[in-house]
GROMACS .gro file of C-alpha atoms in nm:
model
  365
    1MET     CA    1   2.579  -5.542   6.306
    2GLY     CA    2   2.506  -5.195   6.514
    3THR     CA    3   2.642  -4.885   6.387
    4SER     CA    4   2.876  -4.673   6.612
    5PRO     CA    5   2.870  -4.315   6.729
    6ARG     CA    6   3.136  -4.183   6.569
    7THR     CA    7   2.989  -4.344   6.291
    8HIS     CA    8   2.629  -4.213   6.324
    9ALA     CA    9   2.808  -3.826   6.455
   10LEU     CA   10   2.998  -3.867   6.088
   11THR     CA   11   2.663  -3.939   5.884
   12LEU     CA   12   2.509  -3.647   6.091
   13SER     CA   13   2.725  -3.491   5.983
   14THR     CA   14   2.785  -3.526   5.615
   15LEU     CA   15   2.410  -3.478   5.568
   16PHE     CA   16   2.426  -3.136   5.768
   17PHE     CA   17   2.667  -3.045   5.551
   18VAL     CA   18   2.512  -3.147   5.201
   19LEU     CA   19   2.226  -2.988   5.338
   20ILE     CA   20   2.444  -2.668   5.389
   21VAL     CA   21   2.525  -2.699   5.069
   22ALA     CA   22   2.251  -2.731   4.902
   23ILE     CA   23   2.060  -2.464   5.093
   24LEU     CA   24   2.392  -2.200   4.935
   25ILE     CA   25   2.312  -2.300   4.572
   26SER     CA   26   1.954  -2.284   4.606
   27ILE     CA   27   2.014  -1.878   4.719
   28SER     CA   28   2.300  -1.857   4.466
   29GLN     CA   29   2.021  -1.956   4.224
   30ALA     CA   30   1.752  -1.722   4.338
   31ARG     CA   31   2.012  -1.412   4.333
   32THR     CA   32   2.198  -1.530   3.924
   33LEU     CA   33   1.803  -1.521   3.878
   34LYS     CA   34   1.702  -1.196   4.048
   35SER     CA   35   1.983  -1.031   3.902
   36PHE     CA   36   1.919  -1.156   3.525
   37ASN     CA   37   1.497  -1.022   3.609
   38ASN     CA   38   1.603  -0.765   3.736
   39SER     CA   39   1.731  -0.645   3.356
   40ILE     CA   40   2.024  -0.385   3.412
   41SER     CA   41   2.351  -0.477   3.454
   42ILE     CA   42   2.517  -0.221   3.179
   43ILE     CA   43   2.462   0.163   3.227
   44PHE     CA   44   2.585   0.396   2.923
   45VAL     CA   45   2.563   0.790   2.953
   46PHE     CA   46   2.585   1.061   2.650
   47GLY     CA   47   2.540   1.397   2.683
   48ASP     CA   48   2.697   1.749   2.872
   49SER     CA   49   2.898   1.840   3.191
   50THR     CA   50   2.576   1.739   3.388
   51VAL     CA   51   2.670   1.382   3.328
   52ASP     CA   52   3.051   1.396   3.246
   53PRO     CA   53   3.232   1.208   3.461
   54GLY     CA   54   3.590   1.325   3.329
   55ASN     CA   55   3.604   1.236   2.962
   56ASN     CA   56   3.708   1.624   2.911
   57ASN     CA   57   4.023   1.591   3.146
   58TYR     CA   58   4.171   1.328   2.795
   59ILE     CA   59   4.071   1.664   2.527
   60GLY     CA   60   4.224   1.958   2.436
   61THR     CA   61   3.920   2.162   2.585
   62PRO     CA   62   3.975   2.485   2.848
   63PHE     CA   63   3.657   2.333   2.979
   64LYS     CA   64   3.749   2.106   3.258
   65SER     CA   65   3.768   2.075   3.629
   66ASN     CA   66   4.024   1.799   3.714
   67PHE     CA   67   4.109   2.008   4.005
   68PRO     CA   68   3.997   2.159   4.326
   69PRO     CA   69   3.789   2.271   4.453
   70TYR     CA   70   3.608   2.011   4.208
   71GLY     CA   71   3.532   1.781   4.389
   72ARG     CA   72   3.594   1.800   4.742
   73ASP     CA   73   3.294   1.605   4.835
   74PHE     CA   74   3.356   1.310   4.652
   75VAL     CA   75   3.550   0.983   4.804
   76ASN     CA   76   3.908   1.062   4.887
   77HIS     CA   77   3.861   1.447   4.830
   78THR     CA   78   3.934   1.364   4.458
   79PRO     CA   79   3.820   1.615   4.184
   80THR     CA   80   3.778   1.371   3.871
   81GLY     CA   81   3.696   1.577   3.629
   82ARG     CA   82   3.269   1.635   3.734
   83PHE     CA   83   3.183   1.950   3.766
   84SER     CA   84   3.039   1.927   4.067
   85ASN     CA   85   3.164   1.916   4.386
   86GLY     CA   86   3.072   1.514   4.461
   87ARG     CA   87   2.801   1.261   4.259
   88LEU     CA   88   2.609   1.372   3.937
   89VAL     CA   89   2.245   1.204   3.867
   90THR     CA   90   2.412   0.909   3.705
   91ASP     CA   91   2.621   0.809   3.966
   92PHE     CA   92   2.314   0.784   4.239
   93ILE     CA   93   2.059   0.561   3.947
   94ALA     CA   94   2.395   0.384   3.873
   95SER     CA   95   2.390   0.308   4.221
   96TYR     CA   96   2.062   0.254   4.287
   97LEU     CA   97   2.013  -0.035   3.993
   98GLY     CA   98   2.280  -0.218   4.156
   99VAL     CA   99   2.547  -0.172   3.805
  100LYS     CA  100   2.803  -0.003   4.080
  101ASP     CA  101   2.882   0.300   4.248
  102TYR     CA  102   3.005   0.542   3.985
  103VAL     CA  103   2.977   0.539   3.617
  104PRO     CA  104   3.372   0.626   3.509
  105PRO     CA  105   3.446   0.786   3.225
  106TYR     CA  106   3.526   0.602   2.908
  107LEU     CA  107   3.844   0.758   2.743
  108ASP     CA  108   4.038   0.686   3.049
  109PRO     CA  109   4.240   0.450   2.968
  110THR     CA  110   4.282   0.223   3.288
  111LEU     CA  111   3.933   0.085   3.252
  112SER     CA  112   3.972  -0.308   3.292
  113ILE     CA  113   3.755  -0.523   3.027
  114GLU     CA  114   3.519  -0.619   3.367
  115GLU     CA  115   3.485  -0.176   3.428
  116LEU     CA  116   3.353  -0.152   3.102
  117MET     CA  117   3.145  -0.440   3.116
  118THR     CA  118   2.932  -0.247   3.334
  119GLY     CA  119   2.901   0.070   3.130
  120VAL     CA  120   3.046   0.420   3.034
  121SER     CA  121   2.979   0.773   2.962
  122PHE     CA  122   3.051   0.897   2.670
  123ALA     CA  123   2.953   1.263   2.802
  124SER     CA  124   3.137   1.588   2.732
  125ALA     CA  125   3.084   1.903   2.889
  126GLY     CA  126   3.011   2.186   2.665
  127SER     CA  127   2.850   1.896   2.381
  128GLY     CA  128   2.509   1.961   2.247
  129PHE     CA  129   2.296   1.823   1.933
  130ASP     CA  130   2.382   2.093   1.754
  131PRO     CA  131   2.744   2.046   1.579
  132LEU     CA  132   2.803   2.364   1.652
  133THR     CA  133   2.767   2.400   1.966
  134PRO     CA  134   3.094   2.150   2.128
  135MET     CA  135   3.332   2.354   1.809
  136ILE     CA  136   3.220   2.696   2.044
  137SER     CA  137   3.406   2.517   2.356
  138GLY     CA  138   3.598   2.213   2.121
  139VAL     CA  139   3.489   1.937   2.305
  140ILE     CA  140   3.325   1.613   2.204
  141PRO     CA  141   2.986   1.637   1.961
  142MET     CA  142   2.728   1.390   2.029
  143SER     CA  143   2.810   1.214   1.693
  144LYS     CA  144   3.151   1.074   1.870
  145GLN     CA  145   2.996   1.008   2.113
  146LEU     CA  146   2.836   0.735   1.936
  147GLU     CA  147   3.131   0.685   1.725
  148TYR     CA  148   3.339   0.601   2.071
  149PHE     CA  149   3.045   0.360   2.195
  150ARG     CA  150   3.050   0.147   1.870
  151GLU     CA  151   3.429   0.137   1.921
  152TYR     CA  152   3.281   0.074   2.275
  153LYS     CA  153   3.108  -0.224   2.096
  154CYS     CA  154   3.386  -0.385   1.884
  155LYS     CA  155   3.655  -0.365   2.220
  156LEU     CA  156   3.388  -0.609   2.421
  157GLU     CA  157   3.333  -0.816   2.146
  158LEU     CA  158   3.643  -0.924   2.084
  159ALA     CA  159   3.688  -0.940   2.429
  160ILE     CA  160   3.387  -1.144   2.530
  161GLY     CA  161   3.273  -1.286   2.231
  162LYS     CA  162   2.969  -1.046   1.962
  163ARG     CA  163   2.668  -1.249   2.206
  164ARG     CA  164   2.771  -1.177   2.505
  165THR     CA  165   2.798  -0.828   2.388
  166THR     CA  166   2.460  -0.818   2.232
  167MET     CA  167   2.306  -0.958   2.469
  168LEU     CA  168   2.445  -0.658   2.779
  169ILE     CA  169   2.362  -0.419   2.549
  170ASN     CA  170   1.976  -0.531   2.502
  171LYS     CA  171   1.951  -0.518   2.834
  172ALA     CA  172   2.137  -0.197   2.927
  173ALA     CA  173   2.065   0.158   3.039
  174PHE     CA  174   2.076   0.449   2.804
  175ILE     CA  175   2.092   0.805   2.948
  176VAL     CA  176   2.119   1.051   2.766
  177SER     CA  177   2.116   1.447   2.918
  178ALA     CA  178   2.179   1.787   2.648
  179GLY     CA  179   2.040   2.085   2.537
  180THR     CA  180   2.114   2.290   2.693
  181ASN     CA  181   2.458   2.450   2.591
  182ASP     CA  182   2.265   2.436   2.231
  183PHE     CA  183   2.036   2.745   2.406
  184VAL     CA  184   2.230   2.902   2.635
  185VAL     CA  185   2.622   2.888   2.496
  186ASN     CA  186   2.543   2.887   2.113
  187TYR     CA  187   2.176   2.979   2.065
  188PHE     CA  188   2.173   3.330   2.274
  189GLY     CA  189   2.584   3.268   2.314
  190THR     CA  190   2.680   3.355   1.953
  191PRO     CA  191   2.521   3.535   1.688
  192ILE     CA  192   2.576   3.215   1.385
  193ARG     CA  193   2.206   3.056   1.462
  194ARG     CA  194   2.009   3.364   1.507
  195GLN     CA  195   2.054   3.425   1.186
  196SER     CA  196   1.878   3.129   1.045
  197TYR     CA  197   1.661   3.029   1.286
  198THR     CA  198   1.375   3.215   1.530
  199VAL     CA  199   1.371   3.010   1.843
  200SER     CA  200   1.093   2.800   1.798
  201GLY     CA  201   1.249   2.708   1.442
  202TYR     CA  202   1.597   2.640   1.652
  203GLN     CA  203   1.408   2.451   1.918
  204GLN     CA  204   1.252   2.167   1.576
  205PHE     CA  205   1.600   2.203   1.406
  206LEU     CA  206   1.726   2.034   1.747
  207MET     CA  207   1.433   1.797   1.728
  208GLN     CA  208   1.527   1.684   1.382
  209LEU     CA  209   1.831   1.622   1.513
  210VAL     CA  210   1.737   1.400   1.843
  211ARG     CA  211   1.577   1.241   1.647
  212GLN     CA  212   1.899   1.167   1.424
  213PHE     CA  213   2.079   1.076   1.774
  214ILE     CA  214   1.814   0.857   1.903
  215GLN     CA  215   1.810   0.637   1.606
  216GLY     CA  216   2.167   0.562   1.588
  217LEU     CA  217   2.107   0.446   1.969
  218LEU     CA  218   1.830   0.167   1.819
  219ASN     CA  219   2.083   0.101   1.532
  220GLU     CA  220   2.333  -0.015   1.818
  221GLY     CA  221   2.062  -0.215   1.965
  222ALA     CA  222   1.898  -0.006   2.282
  223GLN     CA  223   1.607  -0.109   2.440
  224LYS     CA  224   1.604   0.112   2.700
  225ILE     CA  225   1.663   0.429   2.667
  226ALA     CA  226   1.568   0.793   2.945
  227MET     CA  227   1.662   1.106   2.786
  228VAL     CA  228   1.686   1.368   3.001
  229GLY     CA  229   1.458   1.739   2.955
  230LEU     CA  230   1.642   2.093   3.007
  231PRO     CA  231   1.668   2.239   3.278
  232PRO     CA  232   1.493   2.609   3.353
  233MET     CA  233   1.777   2.709   3.224
  234GLY     CA  234   1.664   3.105   3.275
  235CYS     CA  235   1.773   3.040   3.681
  236LEU     CA  236   2.074   2.905   3.637
  237PRO     CA  237   2.311   3.173   3.789
  238GLU     CA  238   2.538   3.259   3.497
  239VAL     CA  239   2.238   3.334   3.350
  240ILE     CA  240   2.087   3.527   3.544
  241THR     CA  241   2.429   3.753   3.605
  242LEU     CA  242   2.470   3.814   3.186
  243SER     CA  243   2.101   3.916   3.141
  244PRO     CA  244   2.055   4.222   3.030
  245ASP     CA  245   1.824   4.300   3.267
  246ALA     CA  246   2.007   4.147   3.557
  247ILE     CA  247   2.006   4.508   3.715
  248PHE     CA  248   1.670   4.553   3.769
  249HIS     CA  249   1.571   4.191   3.875
  250GLN     CA  250   1.731   4.127   4.171
  251ARG     CA  251   1.907   3.733   4.057
  252GLN     CA  252   1.567   3.641   3.932
  253CYS     CA  253   1.483   3.389   3.712
  254VAL     CA  254   1.457   3.491   3.340
  255GLN     CA  255   1.091   3.381   3.305
  256SER     CA  256   1.160   3.440   2.875
  257LEU     CA  257   1.439   3.100   2.898
  258LEU     CA  258   1.180   2.966   3.137
  259SER     CA  259   0.936   2.892   2.874
  260ILE     CA  260   1.157   2.848   2.578
  261ALA     CA  261   1.282   2.536   2.807
  262ARG     CA  262   0.904   2.419   2.902
  263ASP     CA  263   0.831   2.425   2.531
  264TYR     CA  264   1.088   2.237   2.420
  265ASN     CA  265   1.080   1.952   2.712
  266GLN     CA  266   0.700   1.944   2.541
  267ILE     CA  267   0.824   1.938   2.171
  268LEU     CA  268   1.079   1.603   2.325
  269ARG     CA  269   0.780   1.449   2.487
  270LYS     CA  270   0.553   1.449   2.194
  271ASN     CA  271   0.831   1.325   2.045
  272LEU     CA  272   0.961   1.075   2.194
  273LYS     CA  273   0.602   0.932   2.236
  274ALA     CA  274   0.540   0.941   1.875
  275MET     CA  275   0.873   0.715   1.887
  276HIS     CA  276   0.772   0.460   2.113
  277SER     CA  277   0.418   0.419   1.961
  278GLY     CA  278   0.523   0.050   1.731
  279SER     CA  279   0.834   0.024   1.865
  280SER     CA  280   0.978  -0.262   2.091
  281THR     CA  281   1.239  -0.028   2.278
  282ARG     CA  282   1.124   0.135   2.597
  283PHE     CA  283   1.175   0.514   2.637
  284PHE     CA  284   1.124   0.801   2.906
  285TYR     CA  285   1.104   1.147   2.945
  286ALA     CA  286   1.302   1.262   3.262
  287ASP     CA  287   1.170   1.530   3.413
  288ILE     CA  288   1.453   1.780   3.577
  289TYR     CA  289   1.271   2.086   3.553
  290GLN     CA  290   1.055   2.093   3.771
  291PRO     CA  291   1.196   1.898   4.084
  292LEU     CA  292   1.519   2.174   4.067
  293SER     CA  293   1.202   2.489   4.045
  294ASN     CA  294   1.099   2.350   4.231
  295MET     CA  295   1.407   2.406   4.485
  296ILE     CA  296   1.498   2.721   4.335
  297GLN     CA  297   1.128   2.806   4.405
  298GLY     CA  298   1.206   2.738   4.810
  299HIS     CA  299   0.923   2.430   4.751
  300SER     CA  300   1.251   2.122   4.922
  301SER     CA  301   1.362   2.229   5.224
  302GLY     CA  302   1.734   2.242   5.344
  303PHE     CA  303   1.895   2.509   5.037
  304GLU     CA  304   1.999   2.828   5.181
  305GLU     CA  305   2.098   3.021   4.885
  306VAL     CA  306   1.883   2.898   4.526
  307SER     CA  307   2.089   3.206   4.287
  308THR     CA  308   2.484   3.212   4.379
  309GLY     CA  309   2.729   2.915   4.320
  310CYS     CA  310   2.938   2.822   4.568
  311CYS     CA  311   3.225   2.850   4.377
  312GLY     CA  312   3.401   3.185   4.438
  313SER     CA  313   3.105   3.497   4.376
  314GLY     CA  314   2.883   3.249   4.261
  315TYR     CA  315   2.736   3.497   3.937
  316ILE     CA  316   3.035   3.338   3.681
  317GLU     CA  317   3.263   3.125   3.780
  318THR     CA  318   3.260   2.753   3.612
  319SER     CA  319   3.606   2.556   3.547
  320PHE     CA  320   3.869   2.688   3.552
  321MET     CA  321   3.684   2.978   3.636
  322CYS     CA  322   3.633   2.795   3.955
  323ASN     CA  323   3.988   2.685   4.122
  324SER     CA  324   4.257   2.631   4.412
  325GLU     CA  325   4.194   3.034   4.455
  326SER     CA  326   3.900   3.035   4.459
  327ALA     CA  327   3.648   3.057   4.741
  328VAL     CA  328   3.434   2.804   4.836
  329CYS     CA  329   3.145   2.800   5.046
  330LYS     CA  330   3.197   2.658   5.464
  331ASP     CA  331   2.902   2.378   5.348
  332ALA     CA  332   2.792   2.320   4.941
  333SER     CA  333   2.471   2.117   5.056
  334LYS     CA  334   2.311   2.477   5.161
  335TYR     CA  335   2.363   2.573   4.796
  336VAL     CA  336   2.194   2.425   4.525
  337PHE     CA  337   2.430   2.502   4.268
  338TRP     CA  338   2.841   2.422   4.326
  339ASP     CA  339   2.999   2.744   4.061
  340SER     CA  340   2.772   2.923   3.841
  341ILE     CA  341   2.618   2.657   3.596
  342HIS     CA  342   2.617   2.296   3.764
  343PRO     CA  343   2.423   2.210   4.115
  344THR     CA  344   2.572   2.050   4.375
  345GLU     CA  345   2.572   1.699   4.500
  346ALA     CA  346   2.311   1.735   4.653
  347ALA     CA  347   2.054   1.896   4.444
  348TYR     CA  348   2.194   1.643   4.212
  349TYR     CA  349   2.033   1.365   4.469
  350ILE     CA  350   1.741   1.574   4.458
  351LEU     CA  351   1.734   1.530   4.093
  352PHE     CA  352   1.752   1.178   4.142
  353GLU     CA  353   1.539   1.092   4.387
  354ALA     CA  354   1.272   1.306   4.152
  355LEU     CA  355   1.348   1.098   3.863
  356ARG     CA  356   1.313   0.744   4.125
  357PRO     CA  357   0.986   0.648   4.055
  358THR     CA  358   1.063   0.658   3.685
  359ILE     CA  359   1.340   0.410   3.739
  360ASP     CA  360   1.136   0.173   3.869
  361ILE     CA  361   0.865   0.126   3.618
  362VAL     CA  362   1.121   0.150   3.279
  363PHE     CA  363   1.495   0.078   3.402
  364LYS     CA  364   1.352  -0.219   3.682
  365GLU     CA  365   1.114  -0.511   3.585
   0.00000   0.00000   0.00000
């Protein structure tokens, strides 16, 4: 008995449909496998204003930036609490890893479980490794940030179970950026620590606290940790302005602070190398000193102003001193600094580009 043309057409249509479904399933499985092998699906951030996306909005401190002109070049021109005109390095990293477009602040009460499952920042502008540093500014200490992370884990375990939470944590990227405030705000800003420590002694004191913090992350399951070094602190516009010799050096960087930052970074690298030895955890040192120094010294094209910020006079304004009444430059992308302390989004992007080869090695498999 022969097959009718209609039946034959239906058979071909059915086979074609089955083939398409099989291809789609195969593609889906391949994508899932690629995502799994790509390792990172969640990002956690700790530290200070360089990586705080708005946690200070929810605490009683004057050191906030959730008002114009901050966020002028962010999505919808919205001030979020980021101390810049736009995105931070950690936002660029999260986007590059395919995790999310922006890293939200943990203290934002509107975050969904789905948002929490791809990572948050616990950082607080003004914080540092020395417990005295956050006390000066009334912000969140590093120890409290770690405590918030433990709280975060409990929330996730209730929502998705302990086993799945552990798997997420083990595959997460941990980024820690702090230390500048310990020197600029604390050691050189107040006399307390200088009465007890020489500069080298204070560096060693901080390194003990850094190791202690890293151990806290390890105890919570961290397996991939990036530690950000100090920037060229002596080139921050506010530091230049407040330097005793400012009137004589025509807004040149303060060399003594540059030397301190380089020494600290060398000590940090040695400590990370020592901690990595014999450990299954992968550490990497994120160098922001050299790329930021290159921008300031004119080795990176596109910047016309490198010693003052875009906001106000650019000499001293930051946080509440940079506000809706402040004069602001027309094009922030021509400035290395947004206010007298913090880089512009354009500078942060160049920092991200400089870190990208290391990110590929450590965070991408």
